[in-house]
XYZ file of C-alpha atoms in Angstrom:
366
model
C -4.726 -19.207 16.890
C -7.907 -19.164 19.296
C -8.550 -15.776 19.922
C -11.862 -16.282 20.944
C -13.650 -15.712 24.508
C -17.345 -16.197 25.090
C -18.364 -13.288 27.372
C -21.679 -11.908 26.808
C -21.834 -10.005 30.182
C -18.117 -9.619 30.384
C -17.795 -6.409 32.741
C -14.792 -3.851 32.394
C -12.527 -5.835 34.316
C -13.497 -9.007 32.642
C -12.582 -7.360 29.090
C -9.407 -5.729 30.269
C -8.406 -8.926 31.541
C -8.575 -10.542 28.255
C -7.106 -7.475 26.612
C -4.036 -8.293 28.715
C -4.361 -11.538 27.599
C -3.956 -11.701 24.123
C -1.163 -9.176 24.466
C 0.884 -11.757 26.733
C 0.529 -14.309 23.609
C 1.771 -11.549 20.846
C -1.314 -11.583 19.006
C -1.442 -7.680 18.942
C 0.241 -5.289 17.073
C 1.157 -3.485 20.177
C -1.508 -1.392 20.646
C -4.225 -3.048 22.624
C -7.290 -5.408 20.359
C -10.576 -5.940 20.794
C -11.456 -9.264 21.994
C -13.650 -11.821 20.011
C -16.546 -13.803 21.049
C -18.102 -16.668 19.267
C -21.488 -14.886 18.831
C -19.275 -11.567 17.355
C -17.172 -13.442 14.388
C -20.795 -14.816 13.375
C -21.542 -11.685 12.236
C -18.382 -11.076 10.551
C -19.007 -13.929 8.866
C -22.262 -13.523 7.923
C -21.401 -10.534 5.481
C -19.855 -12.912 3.336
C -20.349 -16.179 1.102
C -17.297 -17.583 1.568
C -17.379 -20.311 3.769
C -14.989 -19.846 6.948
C -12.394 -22.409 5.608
C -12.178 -20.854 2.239
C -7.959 -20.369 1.402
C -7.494 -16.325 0.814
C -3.892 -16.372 0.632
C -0.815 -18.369 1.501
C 2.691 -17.720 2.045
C 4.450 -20.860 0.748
C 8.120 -20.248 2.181
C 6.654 -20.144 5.737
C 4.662 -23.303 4.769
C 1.198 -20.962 6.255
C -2.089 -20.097 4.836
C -5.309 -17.750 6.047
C -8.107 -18.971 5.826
C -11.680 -16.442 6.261
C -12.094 -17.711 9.494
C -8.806 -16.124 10.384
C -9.406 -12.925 8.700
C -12.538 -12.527 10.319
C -10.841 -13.038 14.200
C -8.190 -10.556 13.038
C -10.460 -8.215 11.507
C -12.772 -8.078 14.420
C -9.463 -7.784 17.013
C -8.283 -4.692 14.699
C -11.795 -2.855 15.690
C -13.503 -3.299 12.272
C -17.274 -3.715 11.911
C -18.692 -6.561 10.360
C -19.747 -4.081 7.593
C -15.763 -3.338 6.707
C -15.462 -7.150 6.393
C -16.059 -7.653 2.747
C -13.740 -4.999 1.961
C -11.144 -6.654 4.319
C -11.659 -9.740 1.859
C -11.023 -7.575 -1.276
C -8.146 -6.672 0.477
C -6.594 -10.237 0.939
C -8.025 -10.829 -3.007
C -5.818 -8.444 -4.386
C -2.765 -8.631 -1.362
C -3.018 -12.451 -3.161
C -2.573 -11.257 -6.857
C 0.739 -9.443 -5.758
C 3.676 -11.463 -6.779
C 5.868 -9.641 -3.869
C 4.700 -10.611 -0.491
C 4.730 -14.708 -1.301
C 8.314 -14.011 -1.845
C 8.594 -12.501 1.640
C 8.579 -8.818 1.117
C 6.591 -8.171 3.993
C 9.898 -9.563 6.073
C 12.098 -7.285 4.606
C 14.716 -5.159 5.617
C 13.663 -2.710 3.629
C 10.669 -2.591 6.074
C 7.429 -2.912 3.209
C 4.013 -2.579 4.018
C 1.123 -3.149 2.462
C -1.351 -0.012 1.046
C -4.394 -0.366 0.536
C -6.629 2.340 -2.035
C -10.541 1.802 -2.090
C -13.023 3.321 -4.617
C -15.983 3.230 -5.333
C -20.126 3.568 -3.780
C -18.759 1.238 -0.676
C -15.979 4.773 0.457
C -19.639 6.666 1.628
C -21.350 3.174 2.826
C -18.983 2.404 5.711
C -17.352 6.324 5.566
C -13.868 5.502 4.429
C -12.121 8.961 4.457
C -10.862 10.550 1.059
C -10.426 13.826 2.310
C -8.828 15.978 4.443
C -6.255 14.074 6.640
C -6.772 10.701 4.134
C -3.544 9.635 5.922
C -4.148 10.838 9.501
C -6.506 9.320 12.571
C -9.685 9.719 12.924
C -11.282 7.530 10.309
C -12.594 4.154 12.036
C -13.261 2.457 8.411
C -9.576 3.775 7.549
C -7.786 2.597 11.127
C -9.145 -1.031 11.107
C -9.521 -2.245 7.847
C -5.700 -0.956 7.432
C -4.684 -2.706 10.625
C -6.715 -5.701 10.232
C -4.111 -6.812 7.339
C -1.241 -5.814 9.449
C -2.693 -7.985 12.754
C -2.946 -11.248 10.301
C 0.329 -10.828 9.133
C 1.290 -10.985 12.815
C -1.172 -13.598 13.941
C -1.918 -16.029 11.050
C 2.176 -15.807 9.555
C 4.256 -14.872 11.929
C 5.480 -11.689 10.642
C 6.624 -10.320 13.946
C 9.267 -7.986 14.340
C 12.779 -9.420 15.569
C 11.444 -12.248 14.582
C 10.354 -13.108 11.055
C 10.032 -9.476 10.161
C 13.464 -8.467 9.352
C 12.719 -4.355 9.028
C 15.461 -2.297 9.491
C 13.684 0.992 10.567
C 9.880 -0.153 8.518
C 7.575 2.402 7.742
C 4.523 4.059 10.331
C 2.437 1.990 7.470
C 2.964 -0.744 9.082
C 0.328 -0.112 12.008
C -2.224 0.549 9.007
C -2.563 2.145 6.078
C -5.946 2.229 3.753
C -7.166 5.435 2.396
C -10.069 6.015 -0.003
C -9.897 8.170 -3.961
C -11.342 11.153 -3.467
C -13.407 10.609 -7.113
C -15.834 13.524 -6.631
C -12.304 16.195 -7.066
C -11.084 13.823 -9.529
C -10.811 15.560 -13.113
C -10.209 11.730 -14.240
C -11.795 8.642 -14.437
C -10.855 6.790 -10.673
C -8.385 4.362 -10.399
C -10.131 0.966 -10.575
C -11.994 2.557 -13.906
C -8.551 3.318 -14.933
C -7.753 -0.047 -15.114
C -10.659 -2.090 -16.571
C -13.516 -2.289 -13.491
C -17.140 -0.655 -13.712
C -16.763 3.012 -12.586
C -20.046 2.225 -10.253
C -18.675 -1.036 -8.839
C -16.371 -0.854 -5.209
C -12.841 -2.158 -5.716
C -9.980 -2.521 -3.154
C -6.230 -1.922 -5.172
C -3.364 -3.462 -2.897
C 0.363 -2.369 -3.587
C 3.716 -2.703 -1.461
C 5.244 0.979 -0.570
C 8.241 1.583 1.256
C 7.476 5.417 2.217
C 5.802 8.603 1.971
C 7.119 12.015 0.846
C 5.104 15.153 0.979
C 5.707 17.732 -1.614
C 4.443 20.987 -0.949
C 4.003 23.208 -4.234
C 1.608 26.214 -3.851
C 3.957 28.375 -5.687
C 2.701 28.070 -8.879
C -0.313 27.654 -11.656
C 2.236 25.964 -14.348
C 1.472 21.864 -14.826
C 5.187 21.891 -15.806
C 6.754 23.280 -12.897
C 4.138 21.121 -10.339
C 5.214 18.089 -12.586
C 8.827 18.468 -12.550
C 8.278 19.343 -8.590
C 6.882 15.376 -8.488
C 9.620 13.847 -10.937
C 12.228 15.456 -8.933
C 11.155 13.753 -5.755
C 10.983 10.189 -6.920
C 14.524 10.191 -8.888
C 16.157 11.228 -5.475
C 19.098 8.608 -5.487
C 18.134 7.640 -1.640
C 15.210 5.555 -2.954
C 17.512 4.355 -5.830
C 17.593 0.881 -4.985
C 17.145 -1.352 -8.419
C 17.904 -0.221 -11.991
C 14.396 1.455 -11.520
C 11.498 2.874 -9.138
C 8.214 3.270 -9.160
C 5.909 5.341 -8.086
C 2.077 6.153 -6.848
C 1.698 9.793 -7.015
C -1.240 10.566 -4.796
C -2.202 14.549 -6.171
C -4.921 16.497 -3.425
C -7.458 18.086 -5.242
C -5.916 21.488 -5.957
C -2.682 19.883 -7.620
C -5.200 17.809 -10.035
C -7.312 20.410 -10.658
C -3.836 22.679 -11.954
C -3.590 19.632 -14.244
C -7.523 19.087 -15.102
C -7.534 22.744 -16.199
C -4.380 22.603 -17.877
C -6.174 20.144 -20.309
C -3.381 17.485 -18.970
C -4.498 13.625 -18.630
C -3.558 10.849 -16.390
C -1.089 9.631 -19.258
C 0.230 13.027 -19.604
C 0.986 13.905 -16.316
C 3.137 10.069 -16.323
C 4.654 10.749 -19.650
C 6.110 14.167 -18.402
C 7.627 12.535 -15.153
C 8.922 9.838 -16.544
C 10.562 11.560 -19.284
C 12.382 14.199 -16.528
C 12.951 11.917 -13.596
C 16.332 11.446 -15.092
C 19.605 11.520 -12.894
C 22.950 12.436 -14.506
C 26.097 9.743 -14.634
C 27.465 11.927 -12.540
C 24.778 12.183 -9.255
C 24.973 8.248 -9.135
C 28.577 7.732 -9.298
C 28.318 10.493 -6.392
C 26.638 8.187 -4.079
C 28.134 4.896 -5.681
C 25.007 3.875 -7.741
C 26.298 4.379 -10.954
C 26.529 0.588 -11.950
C 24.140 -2.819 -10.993
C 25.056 -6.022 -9.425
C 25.092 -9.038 -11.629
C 23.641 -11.294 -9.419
C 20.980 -8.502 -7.812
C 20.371 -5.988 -10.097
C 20.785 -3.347 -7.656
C 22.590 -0.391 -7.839
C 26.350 -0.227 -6.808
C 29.384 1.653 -7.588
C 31.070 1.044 -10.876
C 34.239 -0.551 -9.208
C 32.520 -3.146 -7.378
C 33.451 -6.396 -8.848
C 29.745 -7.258 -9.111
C 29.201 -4.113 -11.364
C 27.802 -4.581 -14.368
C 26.238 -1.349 -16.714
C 22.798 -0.608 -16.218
C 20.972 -0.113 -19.252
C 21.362 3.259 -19.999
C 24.694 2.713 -20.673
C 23.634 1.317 -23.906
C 21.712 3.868 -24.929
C 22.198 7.000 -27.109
C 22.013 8.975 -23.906
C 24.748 7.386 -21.692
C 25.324 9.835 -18.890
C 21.264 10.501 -18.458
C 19.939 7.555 -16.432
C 16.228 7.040 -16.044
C 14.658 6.836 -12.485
C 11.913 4.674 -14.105
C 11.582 1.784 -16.466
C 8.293 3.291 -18.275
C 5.733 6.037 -17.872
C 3.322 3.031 -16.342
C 5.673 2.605 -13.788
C 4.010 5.594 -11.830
C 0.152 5.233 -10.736
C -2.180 8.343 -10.705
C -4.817 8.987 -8.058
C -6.536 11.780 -6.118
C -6.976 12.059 -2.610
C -7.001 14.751 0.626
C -9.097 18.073 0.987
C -9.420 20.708 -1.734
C -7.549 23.425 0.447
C -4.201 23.755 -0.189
C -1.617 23.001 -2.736
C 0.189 19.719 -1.054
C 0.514 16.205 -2.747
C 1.825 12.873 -1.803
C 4.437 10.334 -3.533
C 4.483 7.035 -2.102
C 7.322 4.805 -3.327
C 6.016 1.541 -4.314
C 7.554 -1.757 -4.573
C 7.693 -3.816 -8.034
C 5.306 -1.663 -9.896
C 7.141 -1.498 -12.740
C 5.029 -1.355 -15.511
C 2.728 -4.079 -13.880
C -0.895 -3.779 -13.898
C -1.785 -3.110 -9.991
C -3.421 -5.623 -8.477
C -7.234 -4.549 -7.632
C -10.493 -6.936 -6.332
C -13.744 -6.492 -6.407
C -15.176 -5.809 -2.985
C -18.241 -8.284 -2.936
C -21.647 -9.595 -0.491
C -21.504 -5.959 0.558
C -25.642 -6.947 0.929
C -25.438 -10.407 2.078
């Protein structure tokens, strides 16, 4: 890929013209990019000490790797600053710790994007948006660090739809989608503290998600009713795919202060989920997901000749069927504005348990 033009006193036409351009060789995401001079991916390059041939991440199966250089072009195409760039490289850190997307995720039908979560001092640096409308428009930092991962997928694998990307419907994700923790409404530590990394350090987490589901509960000042509100929504049987889900449950402010005040923490707010998103023999053989395949693990009806019983057919408790394989298998974070009772749970893919996979956002002063 050569995405660059060299342009310094490009006028309108000039720029629209190579606009047009890289849109007639595919190397947008279908919305039009910003085009890249020599003198412009210097800077991008600049804000970091990795030198421009430096591996960030390879896909094995499609025999391709990116390099910085090619993050950089893609980064700066997207509409990012050079400021965003080091985050953009967090990004690809922790995209590269994830065991799902070397396997070819990303070109599923299933239609998987990746999310992207930052905390930290870098959120008010480069004014990533935590707040109100943390997964709308109007967020630059948001918008292009987001799409910049989706625009190297396209440009430096492939991962084109109807062609190696094999999504059925996908997800609106897939344009972009990076929000920030909202830490100062937190009544808990942030996320990256959560999981070993310096509460004052800036951290990128990366995870897979499939889709979104708003649940709207201002009805009530009870943790338990909010909580079983949440559990409810992620053991629906339509995102019943494996033996097991799992789950980030993004609370606003209002639905984690309920639980702050209630005295509930992180691990109490998972433990009560995971002990009530539960679904009855009964509600799977309904929809024909009572049983797993033995070659898939998936869910399947119990006549199938692939069907095999899950594990809770083993158990004391036969005919009540866990939606999750542990209370880790749901994250906790915080995010939107502090003004009404509405919360987000975004299904993830593979977090089962796993520890997420989080980088340390670095040169932000280089």
């Amino acid at each position: 890929m050569s995405a660059l033009i060299d342009a310094p006193q490009a006028d309108a036409a000039e720029i629209r013209s190579a606009m047009e351009y890289y849109a007639r060789r595919e190397w947008t995401d279908g919305l039009p990019v910003v085009p890249v001079t020599e003198s412009y991916l210097a800077e991008f390059l600049a804000s970091t000490s990795s030198g421009p041939d430096e591996v960030l991440f390879t896909m094995p199966h499609l025999n391709r790797r990116l390099t910085v250089r090619l993050a950089a072009i893609n980064a700066a195409m997207a509409g990012c600053l050079p400021e965003y760039f080091p985050v953009v490289l967090a990004a690809w850190e922790a995209v590269a710790k994830e065991p799902y997307p070397k396997r070819g995720i990303w070109q599923s039908t299933t239609g998987t994007a990746p999310l992207l979560i930052v905390n930290g001092p870098v959120r008010g640096r480069i004014g990533l948006n935590s707040r109100g409308n943390v997964f709308g428009s109007g967020f630059r930092a948001n918008a292009t660090i987001g799409r910049a991962i989706r625009l190297t997928a396209i440009n430096a694998f492939g991962l084109r739809p109807h062609q190696l990307d094999q999504a059925t419907q996908a997800t609106l994700g897939k344009y972009s989608a990076c929000i920030a923790e909202n830490e100062e409404e937190s009544p808990w530590e942030p996320l990256h503290a959560e999981h070993g990394f310096d509460p004052s350090s800036s951290s990128v987490t990366a995870m897979v998600f499939r889709s979104c589901m708003h649940i709207e509960a201002r009805h009530t000042g009870r943790p338990e009713q909010l909580a079983l509100d949440l559990a409810n929504s992620i053991r629906r049987t339509g995102s019943l795919i494996h033996e097991a889900s799992s789950a980030l449950a993004v609370l606003g402010p209002e639905h984690a202060a309920l639980f702050g005040e209630a005295g509930w923490s992180k691990d109490d707010v998972r433990r009560f989920i995971f002990d009530n998103a539960v679904n009855s023999r009964a509600e799977l053989a309904a929809v024909g997901k009572d049983a797993l395949s033995r070659h898939t693990r998936w869910r399947l009806p119990a006549g199938h000749p692939d069907a095999i019983p899950d594990q809770a057919s083993a158990s004391d408790t036969p005919d009540r069927v866990p939606a999750l394989k542990t209370p880790s298998s749901i994250e906790v974070m915080v995010a939107g504005a502090n003004n009404a009772g509405v919360s987000t749970i975004i299904e993830t893919f593979g977090m089962r348990g796993d520890t997420p996979s989080i980088a340390q956002v670095k040169d932000l002063d280089v």
